[in-house]
Coordinates of C-alpha atoms (C1' of nucleotides) in Angstrom, one line a residue:
Chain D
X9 CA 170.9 135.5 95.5
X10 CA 168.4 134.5 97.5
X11 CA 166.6 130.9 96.7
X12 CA 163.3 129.9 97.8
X13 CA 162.6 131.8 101.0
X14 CA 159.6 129.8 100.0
X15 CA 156.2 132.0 99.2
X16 CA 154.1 129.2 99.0
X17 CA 155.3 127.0 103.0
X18 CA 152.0 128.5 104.6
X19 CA 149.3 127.7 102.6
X20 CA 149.4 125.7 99.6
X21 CA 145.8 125.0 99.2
X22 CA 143.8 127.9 97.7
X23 CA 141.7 127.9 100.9
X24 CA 138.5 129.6 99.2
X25 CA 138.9 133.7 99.0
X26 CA 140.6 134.5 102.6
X27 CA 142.2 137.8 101.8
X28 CA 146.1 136.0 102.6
X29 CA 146.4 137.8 106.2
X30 CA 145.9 135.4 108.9
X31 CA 143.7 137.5 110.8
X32 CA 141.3 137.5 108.7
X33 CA 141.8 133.5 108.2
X34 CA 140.9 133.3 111.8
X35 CA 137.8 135.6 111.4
X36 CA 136.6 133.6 108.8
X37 CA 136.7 130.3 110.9
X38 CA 135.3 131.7 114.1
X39 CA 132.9 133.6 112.4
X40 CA 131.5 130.1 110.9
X41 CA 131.8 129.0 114.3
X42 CA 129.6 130.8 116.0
X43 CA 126.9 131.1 112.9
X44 CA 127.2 127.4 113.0
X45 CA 126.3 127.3 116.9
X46 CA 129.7 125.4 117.6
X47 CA 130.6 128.1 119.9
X48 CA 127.4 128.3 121.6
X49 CA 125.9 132.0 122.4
X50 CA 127.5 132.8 125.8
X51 CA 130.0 130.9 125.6
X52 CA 133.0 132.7 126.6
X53 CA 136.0 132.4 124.1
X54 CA 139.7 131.5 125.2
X55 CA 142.1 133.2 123.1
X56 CA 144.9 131.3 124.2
X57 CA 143.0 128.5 123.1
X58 CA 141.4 129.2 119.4
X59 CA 145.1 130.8 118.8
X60 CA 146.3 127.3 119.5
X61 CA 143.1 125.6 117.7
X62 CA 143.9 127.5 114.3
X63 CA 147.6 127.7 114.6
X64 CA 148.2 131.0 114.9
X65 CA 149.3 133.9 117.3
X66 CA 147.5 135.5 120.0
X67 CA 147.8 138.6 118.5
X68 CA 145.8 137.4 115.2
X69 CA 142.6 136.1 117.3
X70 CA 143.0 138.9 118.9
X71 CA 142.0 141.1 115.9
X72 CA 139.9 138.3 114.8
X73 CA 137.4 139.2 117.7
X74 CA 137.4 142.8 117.3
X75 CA 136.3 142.1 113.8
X76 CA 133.9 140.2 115.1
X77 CA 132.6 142.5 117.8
X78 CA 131.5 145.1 115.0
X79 CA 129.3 142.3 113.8
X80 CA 127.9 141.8 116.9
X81 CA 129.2 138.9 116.9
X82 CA 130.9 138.8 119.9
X83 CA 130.9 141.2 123.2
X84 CA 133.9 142.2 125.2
X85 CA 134.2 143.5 128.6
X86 CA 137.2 145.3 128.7
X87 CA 139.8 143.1 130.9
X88 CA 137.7 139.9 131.1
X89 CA 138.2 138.9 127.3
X90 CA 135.2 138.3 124.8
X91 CA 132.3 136.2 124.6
X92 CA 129.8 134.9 122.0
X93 CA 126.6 137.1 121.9
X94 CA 124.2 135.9 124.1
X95 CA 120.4 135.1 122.7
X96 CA 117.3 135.9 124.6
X97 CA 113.6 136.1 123.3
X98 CA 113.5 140.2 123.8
X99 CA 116.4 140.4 121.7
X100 CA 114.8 138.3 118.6
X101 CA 112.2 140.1 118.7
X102 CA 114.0 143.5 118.5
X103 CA 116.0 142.1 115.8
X104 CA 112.9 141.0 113.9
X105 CA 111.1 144.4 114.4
X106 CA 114.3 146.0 113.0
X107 CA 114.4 143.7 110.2
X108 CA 111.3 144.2 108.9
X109 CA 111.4 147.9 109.0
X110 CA 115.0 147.9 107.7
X111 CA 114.6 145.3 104.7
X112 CA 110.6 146.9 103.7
X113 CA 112.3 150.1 103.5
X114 CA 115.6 148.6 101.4
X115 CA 112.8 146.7 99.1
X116 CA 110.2 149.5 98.3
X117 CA 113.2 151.5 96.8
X118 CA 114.9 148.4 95.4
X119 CA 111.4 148.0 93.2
X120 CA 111.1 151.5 92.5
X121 CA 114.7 151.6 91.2
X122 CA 116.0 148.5 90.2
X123 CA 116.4 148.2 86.3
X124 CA 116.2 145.3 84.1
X125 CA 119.9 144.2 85.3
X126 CA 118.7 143.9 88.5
X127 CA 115.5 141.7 87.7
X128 CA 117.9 139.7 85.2
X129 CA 120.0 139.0 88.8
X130 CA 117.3 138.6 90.8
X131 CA 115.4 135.9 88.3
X132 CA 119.0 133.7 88.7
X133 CA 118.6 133.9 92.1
X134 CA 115.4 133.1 92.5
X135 CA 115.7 129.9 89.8
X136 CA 118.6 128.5 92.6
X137 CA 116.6 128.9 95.2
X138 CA 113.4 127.3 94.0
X139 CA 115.2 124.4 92.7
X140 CA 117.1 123.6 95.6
X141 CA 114.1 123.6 97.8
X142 CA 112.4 121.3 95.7
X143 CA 115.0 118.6 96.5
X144 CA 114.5 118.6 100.5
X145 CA 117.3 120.4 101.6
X146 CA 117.7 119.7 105.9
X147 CA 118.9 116.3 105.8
X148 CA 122.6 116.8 104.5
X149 CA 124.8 118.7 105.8
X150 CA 126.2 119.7 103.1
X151 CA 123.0 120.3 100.7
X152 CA 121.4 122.5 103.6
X153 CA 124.6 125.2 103.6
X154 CA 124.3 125.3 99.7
X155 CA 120.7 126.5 100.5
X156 CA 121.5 128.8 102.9
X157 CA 123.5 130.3 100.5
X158 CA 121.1 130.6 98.0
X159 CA 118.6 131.5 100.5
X160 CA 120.7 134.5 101.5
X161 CA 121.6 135.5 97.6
X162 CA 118.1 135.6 97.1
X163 CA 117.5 138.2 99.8
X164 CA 120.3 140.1 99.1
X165 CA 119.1 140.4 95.6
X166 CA 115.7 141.2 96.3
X167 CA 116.7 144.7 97.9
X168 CA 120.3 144.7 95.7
X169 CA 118.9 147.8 93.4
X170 CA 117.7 150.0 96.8
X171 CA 121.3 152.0 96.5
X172 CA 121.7 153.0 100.5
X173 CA 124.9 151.5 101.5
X174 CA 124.1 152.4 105.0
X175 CA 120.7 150.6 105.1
X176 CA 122.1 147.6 103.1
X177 CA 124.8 147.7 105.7
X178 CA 122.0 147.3 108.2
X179 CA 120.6 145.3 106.8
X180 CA 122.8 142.5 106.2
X181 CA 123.7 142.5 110.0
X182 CA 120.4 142.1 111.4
X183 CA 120.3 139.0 108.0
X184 CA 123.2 137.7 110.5
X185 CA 122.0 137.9 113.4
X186 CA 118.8 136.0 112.3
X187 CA 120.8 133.6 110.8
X188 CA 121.9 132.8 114.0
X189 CA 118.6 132.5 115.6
X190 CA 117.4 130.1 112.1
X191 CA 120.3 128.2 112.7
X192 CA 119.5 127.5 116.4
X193 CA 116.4 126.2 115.6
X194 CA 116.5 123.5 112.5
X195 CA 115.2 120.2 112.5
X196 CA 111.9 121.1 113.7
X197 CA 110.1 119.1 111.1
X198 CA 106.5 119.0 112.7
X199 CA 106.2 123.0 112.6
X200 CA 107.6 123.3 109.5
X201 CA 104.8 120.9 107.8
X202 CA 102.6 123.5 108.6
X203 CA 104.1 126.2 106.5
X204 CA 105.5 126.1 103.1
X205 CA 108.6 128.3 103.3
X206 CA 109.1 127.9 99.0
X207 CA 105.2 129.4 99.0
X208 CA 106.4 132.7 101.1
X209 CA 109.4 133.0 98.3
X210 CA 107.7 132.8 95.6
X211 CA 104.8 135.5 97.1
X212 CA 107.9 138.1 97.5
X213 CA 108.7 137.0 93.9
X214 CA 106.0 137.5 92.1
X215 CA 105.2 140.6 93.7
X216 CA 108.2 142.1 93.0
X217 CA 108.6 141.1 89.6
X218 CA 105.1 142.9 89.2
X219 CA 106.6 145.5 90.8
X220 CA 103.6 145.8 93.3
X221 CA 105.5 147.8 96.3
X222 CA 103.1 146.8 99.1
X223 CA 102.1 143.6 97.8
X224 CA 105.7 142.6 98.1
X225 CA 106.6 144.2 101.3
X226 CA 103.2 142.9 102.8
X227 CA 104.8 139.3 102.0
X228 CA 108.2 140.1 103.0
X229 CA 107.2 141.2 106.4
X230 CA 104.7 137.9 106.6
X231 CA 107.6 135.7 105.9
X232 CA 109.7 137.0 108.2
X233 CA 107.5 137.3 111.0
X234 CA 106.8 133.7 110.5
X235 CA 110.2 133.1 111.0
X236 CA 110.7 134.6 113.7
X237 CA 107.8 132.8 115.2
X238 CA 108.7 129.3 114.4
X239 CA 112.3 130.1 116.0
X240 CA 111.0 131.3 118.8
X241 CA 108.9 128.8 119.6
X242 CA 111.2 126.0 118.2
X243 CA 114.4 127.9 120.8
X244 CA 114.2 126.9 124.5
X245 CA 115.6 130.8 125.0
Chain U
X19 CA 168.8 147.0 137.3
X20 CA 165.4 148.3 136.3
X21 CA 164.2 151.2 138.0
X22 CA 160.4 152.6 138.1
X23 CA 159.1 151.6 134.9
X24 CA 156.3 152.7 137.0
X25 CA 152.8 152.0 137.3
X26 CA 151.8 155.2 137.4
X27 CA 154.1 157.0 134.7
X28 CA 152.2 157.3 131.9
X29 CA 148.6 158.8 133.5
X30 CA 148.3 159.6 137.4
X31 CA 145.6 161.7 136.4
X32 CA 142.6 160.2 136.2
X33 CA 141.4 160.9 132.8
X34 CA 137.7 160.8 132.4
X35 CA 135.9 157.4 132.1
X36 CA 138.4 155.5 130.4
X37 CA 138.1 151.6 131.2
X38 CA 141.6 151.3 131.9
X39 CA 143.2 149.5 128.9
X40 CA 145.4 151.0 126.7
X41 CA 143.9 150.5 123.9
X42 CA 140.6 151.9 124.8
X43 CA 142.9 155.0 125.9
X44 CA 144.3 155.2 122.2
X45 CA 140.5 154.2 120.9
X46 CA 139.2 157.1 122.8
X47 CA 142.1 159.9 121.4
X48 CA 141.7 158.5 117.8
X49 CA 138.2 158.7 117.8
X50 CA 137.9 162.1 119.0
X51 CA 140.8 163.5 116.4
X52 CA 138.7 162.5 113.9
X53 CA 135.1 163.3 114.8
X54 CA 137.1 166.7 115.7
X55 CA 138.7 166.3 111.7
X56 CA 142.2 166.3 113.6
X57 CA 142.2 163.2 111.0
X58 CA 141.0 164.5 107.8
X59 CA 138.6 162.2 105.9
X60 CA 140.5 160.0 103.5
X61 CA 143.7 160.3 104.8
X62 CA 146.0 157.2 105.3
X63 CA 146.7 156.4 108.9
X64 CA 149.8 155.9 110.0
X65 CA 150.0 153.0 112.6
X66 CA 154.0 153.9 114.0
X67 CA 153.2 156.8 113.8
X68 CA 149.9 157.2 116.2
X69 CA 152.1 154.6 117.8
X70 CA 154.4 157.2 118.9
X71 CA 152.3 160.3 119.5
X72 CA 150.2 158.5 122.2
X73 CA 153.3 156.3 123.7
X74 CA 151.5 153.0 123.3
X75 CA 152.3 150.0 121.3
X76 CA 151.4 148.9 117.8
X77 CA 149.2 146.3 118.9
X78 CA 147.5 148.3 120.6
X79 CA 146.6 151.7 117.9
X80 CA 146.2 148.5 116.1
X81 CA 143.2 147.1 118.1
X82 CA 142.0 150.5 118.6
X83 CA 141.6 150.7 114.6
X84 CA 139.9 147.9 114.7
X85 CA 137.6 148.9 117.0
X86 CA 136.7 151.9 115.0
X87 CA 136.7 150.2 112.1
X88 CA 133.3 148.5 113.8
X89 CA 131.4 152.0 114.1
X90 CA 132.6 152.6 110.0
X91 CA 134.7 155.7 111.2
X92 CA 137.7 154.1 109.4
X93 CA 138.3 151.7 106.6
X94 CA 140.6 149.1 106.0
X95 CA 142.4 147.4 103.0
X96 CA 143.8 144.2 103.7
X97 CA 147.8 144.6 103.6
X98 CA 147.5 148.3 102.7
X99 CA 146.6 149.5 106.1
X100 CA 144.2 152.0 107.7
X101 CA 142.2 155.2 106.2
X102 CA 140.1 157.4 107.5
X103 CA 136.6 156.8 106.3
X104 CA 136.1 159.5 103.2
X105 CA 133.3 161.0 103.0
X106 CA 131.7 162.2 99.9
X107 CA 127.9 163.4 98.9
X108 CA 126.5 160.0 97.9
X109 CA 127.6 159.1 101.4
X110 CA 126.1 162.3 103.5
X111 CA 122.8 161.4 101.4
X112 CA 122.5 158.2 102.6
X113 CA 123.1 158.8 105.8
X114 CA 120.5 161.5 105.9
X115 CA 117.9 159.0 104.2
X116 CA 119.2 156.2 106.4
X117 CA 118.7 158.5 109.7
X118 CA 116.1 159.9 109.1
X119 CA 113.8 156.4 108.3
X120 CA 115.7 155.1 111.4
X121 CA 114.9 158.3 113.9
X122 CA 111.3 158.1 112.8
X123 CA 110.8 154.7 113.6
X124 CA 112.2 155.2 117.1
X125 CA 110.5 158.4 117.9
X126 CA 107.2 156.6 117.1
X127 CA 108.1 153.9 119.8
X128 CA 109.4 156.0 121.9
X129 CA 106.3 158.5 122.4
X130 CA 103.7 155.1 122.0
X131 CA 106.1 153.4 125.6
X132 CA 107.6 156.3 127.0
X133 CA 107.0 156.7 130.8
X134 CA 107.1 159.5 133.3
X135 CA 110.4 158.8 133.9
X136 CA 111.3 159.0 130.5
X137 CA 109.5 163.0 130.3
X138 CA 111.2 164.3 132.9
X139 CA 114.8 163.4 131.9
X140 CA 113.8 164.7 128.4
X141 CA 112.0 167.6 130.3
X142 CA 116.1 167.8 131.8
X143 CA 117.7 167.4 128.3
X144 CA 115.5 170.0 126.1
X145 CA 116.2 172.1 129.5
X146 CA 119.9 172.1 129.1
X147 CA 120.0 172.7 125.3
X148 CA 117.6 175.3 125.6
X149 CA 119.9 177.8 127.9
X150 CA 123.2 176.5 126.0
X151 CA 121.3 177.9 122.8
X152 CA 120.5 181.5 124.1
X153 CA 124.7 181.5 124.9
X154 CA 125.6 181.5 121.4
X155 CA 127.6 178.5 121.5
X156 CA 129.7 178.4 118.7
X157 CA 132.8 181.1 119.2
X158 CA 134.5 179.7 122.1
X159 CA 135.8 175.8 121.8
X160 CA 134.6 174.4 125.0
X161 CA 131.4 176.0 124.8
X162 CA 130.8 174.5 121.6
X163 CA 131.8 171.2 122.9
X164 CA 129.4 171.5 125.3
X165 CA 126.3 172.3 123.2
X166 CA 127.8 169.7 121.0
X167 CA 127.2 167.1 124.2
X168 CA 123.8 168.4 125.4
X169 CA 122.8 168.4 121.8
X170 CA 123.4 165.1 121.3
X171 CA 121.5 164.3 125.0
X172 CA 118.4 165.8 123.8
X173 CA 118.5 163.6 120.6
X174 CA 119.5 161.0 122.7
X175 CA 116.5 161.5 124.6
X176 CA 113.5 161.8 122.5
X177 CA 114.2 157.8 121.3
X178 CA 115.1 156.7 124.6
X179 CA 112.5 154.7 125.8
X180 CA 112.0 152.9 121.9
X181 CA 112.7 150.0 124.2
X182 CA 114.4 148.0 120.4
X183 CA 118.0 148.0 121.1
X184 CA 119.0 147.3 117.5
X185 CA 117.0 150.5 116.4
X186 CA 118.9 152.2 118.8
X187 CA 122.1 151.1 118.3
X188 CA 122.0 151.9 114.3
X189 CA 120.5 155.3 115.4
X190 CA 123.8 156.0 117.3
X191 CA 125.8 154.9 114.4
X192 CA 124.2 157.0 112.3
X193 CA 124.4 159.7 114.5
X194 CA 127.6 159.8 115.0
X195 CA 128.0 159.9 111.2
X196 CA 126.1 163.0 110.5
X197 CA 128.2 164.7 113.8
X198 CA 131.6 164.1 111.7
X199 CA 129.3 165.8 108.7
X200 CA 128.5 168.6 111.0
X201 CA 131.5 169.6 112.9
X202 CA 133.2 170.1 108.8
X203 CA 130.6 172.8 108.1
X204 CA 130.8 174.9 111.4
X205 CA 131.3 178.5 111.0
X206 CA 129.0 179.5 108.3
X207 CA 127.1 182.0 110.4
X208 CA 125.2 183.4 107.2
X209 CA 123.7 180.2 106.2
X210 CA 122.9 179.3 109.9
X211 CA 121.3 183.2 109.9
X212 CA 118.7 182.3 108.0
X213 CA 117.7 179.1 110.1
X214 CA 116.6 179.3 113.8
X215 CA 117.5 175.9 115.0
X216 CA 116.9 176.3 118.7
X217 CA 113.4 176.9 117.1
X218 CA 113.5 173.0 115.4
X219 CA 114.5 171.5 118.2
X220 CA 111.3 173.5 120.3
X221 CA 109.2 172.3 117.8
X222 CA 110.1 168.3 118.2
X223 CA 109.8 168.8 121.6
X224 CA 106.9 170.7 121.8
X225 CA 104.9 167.7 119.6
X226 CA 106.2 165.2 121.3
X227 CA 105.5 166.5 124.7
X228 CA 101.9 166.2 123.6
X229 CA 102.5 162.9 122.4
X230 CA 101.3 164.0 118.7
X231 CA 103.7 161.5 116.9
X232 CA 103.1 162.4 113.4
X233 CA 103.9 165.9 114.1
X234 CA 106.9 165.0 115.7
X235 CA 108.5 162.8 113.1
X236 CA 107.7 165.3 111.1
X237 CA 109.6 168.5 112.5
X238 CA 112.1 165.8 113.4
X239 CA 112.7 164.8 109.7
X240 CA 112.6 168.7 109.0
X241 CA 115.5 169.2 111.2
X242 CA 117.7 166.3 110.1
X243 CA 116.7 167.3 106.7
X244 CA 117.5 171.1 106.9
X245 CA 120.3 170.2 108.7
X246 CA 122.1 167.9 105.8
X247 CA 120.8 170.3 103.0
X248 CA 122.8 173.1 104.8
X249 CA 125.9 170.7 105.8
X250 CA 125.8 169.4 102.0
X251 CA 126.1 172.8 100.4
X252 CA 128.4 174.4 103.1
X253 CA 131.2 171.8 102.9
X254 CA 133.4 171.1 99.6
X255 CA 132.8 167.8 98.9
Chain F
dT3 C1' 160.2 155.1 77.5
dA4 C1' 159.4 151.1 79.8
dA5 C1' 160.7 147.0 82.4
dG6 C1' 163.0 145.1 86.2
dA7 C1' 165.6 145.0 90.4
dC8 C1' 166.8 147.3 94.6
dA9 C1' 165.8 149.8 98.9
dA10 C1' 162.9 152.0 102.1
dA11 C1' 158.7 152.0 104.6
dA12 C1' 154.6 150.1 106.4
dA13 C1' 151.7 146.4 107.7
dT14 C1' 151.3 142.0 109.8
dA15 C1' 152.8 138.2 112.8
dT16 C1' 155.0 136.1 116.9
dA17 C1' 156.7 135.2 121.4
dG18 C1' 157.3 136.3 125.7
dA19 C1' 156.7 139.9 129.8
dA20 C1' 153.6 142.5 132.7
dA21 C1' 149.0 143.3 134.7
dA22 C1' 144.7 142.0 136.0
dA23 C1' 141.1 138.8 137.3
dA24 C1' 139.6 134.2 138.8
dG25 C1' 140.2 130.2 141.6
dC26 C1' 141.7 128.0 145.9
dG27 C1' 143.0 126.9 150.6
dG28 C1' 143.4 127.8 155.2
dA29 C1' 142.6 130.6 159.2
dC30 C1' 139.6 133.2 161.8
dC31 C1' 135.2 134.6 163.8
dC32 C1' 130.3 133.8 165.1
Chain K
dG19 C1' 130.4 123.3 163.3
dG20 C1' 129.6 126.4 159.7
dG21 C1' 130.4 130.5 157.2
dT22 C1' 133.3 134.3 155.7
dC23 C1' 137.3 136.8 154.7
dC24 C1' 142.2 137.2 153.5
dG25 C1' 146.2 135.9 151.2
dC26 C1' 148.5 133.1 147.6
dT27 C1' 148.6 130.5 143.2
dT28 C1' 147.0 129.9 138.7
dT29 C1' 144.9 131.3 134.6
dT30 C1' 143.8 134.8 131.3
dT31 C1' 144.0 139.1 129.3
dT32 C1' 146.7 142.9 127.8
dC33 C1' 151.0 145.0 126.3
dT34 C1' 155.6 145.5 124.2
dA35 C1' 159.5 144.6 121.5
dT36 C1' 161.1 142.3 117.6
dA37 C1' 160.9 139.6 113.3
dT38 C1' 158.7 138.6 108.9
dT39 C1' 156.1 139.7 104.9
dT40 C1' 154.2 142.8 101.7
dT41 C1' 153.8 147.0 99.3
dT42 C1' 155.7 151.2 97.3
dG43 C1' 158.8 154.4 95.4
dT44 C1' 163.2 154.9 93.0
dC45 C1' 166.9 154.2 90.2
dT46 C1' 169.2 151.7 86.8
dT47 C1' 169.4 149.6 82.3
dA48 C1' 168.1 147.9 77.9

DNA sequence: TAAGACAAAAATATAGAAAAAAGCGGACCC
DNA sequence: GGGTCCGCTTTTTTCTATATTTTTGTCTTA
C-alpha cells in the first residue's frame, strides 16, 4: 500500500495550460522571454544557467531550445550552444515581404470560403479589439499584453476560414517573428500620433465583412507595411 | 581499469558532412529513413529502440526528434511520444497549393535580381539534370539518388537569387514535403509514360532563361501541379 | 460485461562524466 | 618594448546511464 507518493509536490498551482512536461514549462517561459525582449536578440543563452533560473535539468532546456529553434526562435551552431535570433533591417524587411504575400494569400481564400461561423468568430474578435483600443492600451503593462492578445486573435481570425494548414503554419511564424520586431519598438508615441492603428483595423474589417477580396487585402498589406515602417524606423537595427 | 572506450570506435570513417555531434549523426540517419519511407508515415517511433539501432543515447535520438519535429517530418504528443508525420490527401493538397503560391513568388524575384552568376550555376544545374534524365534514372538505387539530388539542385536553382530568406526557407520546407510525397509513388512507369518530365523541366528553364517570368511560373506551376495530380492518384492514401 | 487493479513498456527527468571550445598567462621572437 | 604563439585552466556543451513518472495492455473480480 503505497500512500501519497504525492501527485500534486511539483506544481500545485494550475500554472495556465502548460501541457504537465517540464520541457515544455521551460519553452513556455523562454519563449515569453525572448518575445518580451528580456533575452535580447543575440544574446547568447547559458543552459547551465536558465536550467538553474527555472529549476529544472539541463536536459529539459535543452529540448526547450530545440523547440524553439523550429520557431526560429533561436539559432544553434552545433558545439557552441544556442543563441537568440539576431535582428537586422534586411531581415524585417524579408519577413514583411513574406508576410504580406503569405497572409493576402491566407485572406483571399479565407473570404472566399469562410461561412457564417467564421464571420460570427471573426465579429467577437473584432468587438475585443476595438474596445480595448479605445481605452489607451501602452501605458500598463498588463493592459498592453491583453491587447496583444486580442490584436493577434483578430488576425488569426481574419484568415481562420482559408483551410491551408501549411500556409496558416506560415503564417503564424512570420506573425511571431514580427511580434518581435513590434515589441522592440513600443513607446514611440510621436510616430504613432500620426497613424491611427484602430482606423487600419477597422478598413480590413469592413472590407472583409463585405467580402471585397482586394479591398481587404489592399488594406491588409497597407497596414502591415506601415508597420513594418514605423518599426524600422522606431529600431536602432 | 578501463580500456579504449576509444575516441575513435564508433566512426573512423569520415562519414560525409556530418558536424560532429551525435545527435546530428542520429538527425541525419532518421531523417533519411524516413524521406526514404524506411519509417512509414504514421507509425509510432520508438525512442530505445532507434536508441539502439544507431548506438547512441536517448538524449540524444531524443534531440534529433526534436529537431525534425522543427521541419514537420514528425509529430509529437506530449507524454505519448514520437510519430512519424502521416500523411493523407488534405495534406498533399495543401502542400501542392502552398508550394506552388510560394515557388511562384520566388521565381518572380529570382528572374527580376538574378545575376550572371546566378545563370551560369543554373546553366550547371539544368546541365546536370539534363544528362541524368537521358540515363533513365529510376531502376538502379544510386542512380536514382542521384537524379533525386541534381533534381532538387536545379529547383534549388531557379529561386536562388530571390534574395528573401524567409521565402526561401518555407520553399525548402515545402519541398522537402512533396519529396517524401514523391519517393511513395515511384515505380509507376505507365503513368510516368504518358508525361515527359525532362520536357517540364526544359520548359521552366527555357522561359526563365529569357527572363519571361509569367511563362515561367507558369510551366513551373504545371510541373508541381502535374506532378502532385500523378503522386495523388498513384499512392493509396 | 464492465470496472478496477496490477504489470509491463515507454516517455520524461536528472545528475554527473566526457569532449569540445573559450579564456588566460607566460614565454619566446622580432 | 611590443606582439604573437603555445600550453594550461576554466567554462560550456554534449553525452550517457539511471531514476521517476505516465501511459497502456491485461487479467482478475464483482
Amino acid at each position: 500500500m503505497k500512500i501519497i507518493h504525492s501527485p500534486a509536490e511539483t506544481a500545485p498551482a494550475p500554472m495556465a495550460e502548460s501541457p504537465g512536461t517540464k520541457s515544455h514549462r521551460a519553452y513556455t517561459q523562454i519563449r515569453a522571454d525572448i518575445l518580451s525582449c528580456t533575452h535580447l536578440p543575440g544574446t547568447k543563452l547559458n543552459i547551465a544557467g536558465l536550467a538553474a533560473d527555472m529549476d529544472v535539468s539541463l536536459g529539459a532546456v535543452r529540448e526547450a531550445l530545440s523547440m524553439l529553434q523550429s520557431e526560429a526562435l533561436v539559432v544553434s551552431e552545433p558545439q557552441r550552444g544556442y543563441t537568440v535570433s539576431p535582428v537586422s533591417p534586411k531581415e524585417l524587411a524579408d519577413i514583411t515581404e513574406a508576410r504580406i504575400a503569405i497572409e493576402a494569400l491566407c485572406l483571399r481564400t479565407s473570404i472566399e470560403r469562410g461561412d457564417l461561423a467564421w464571420e460570427s468568430r471573426l465579429v467577437a474578435a473584432w468587438h475585443r479589439l476595438s474596445r480595448l483600443s479605445q481605452t489607451e492600451a501602452g501605458r500598463d503593462q498588463h493592459l498592453s499584453d491583453v491587447w496583444s492578445r486580442a490584436h493577434a486573435d483578430f488576425h488569426a481570425e481574419l484568415v481562420g476560414a482559408c483551410g491551408n494548414d501549411w500556409l496558416l503554419r506560415m503564417r503564424a511564424m512570420l506573425y511571431e517573428q514580427s511580434e518581435r520586431y513590434r515589441r522592440m519598438s513600443v513607446s514611440v508615441p510621436q510616430q504613432n500620433a500620426t497613424r491611427d492603428v484602430p482606423a487600419e483595423h477597422k478598413a480590413i474589417f469592413d472590407a472583409v465583412m463585405e467580402r471585397d477580396i482586394d479591398r481587404a487585402v489592399a488594406a491588409l498589406e497597407n497596414h502591415l507595411r506601415k508597420t513594418a515602417t514605423i518599426v524600422r524606423s522606431s529600431v536602432a537595427l
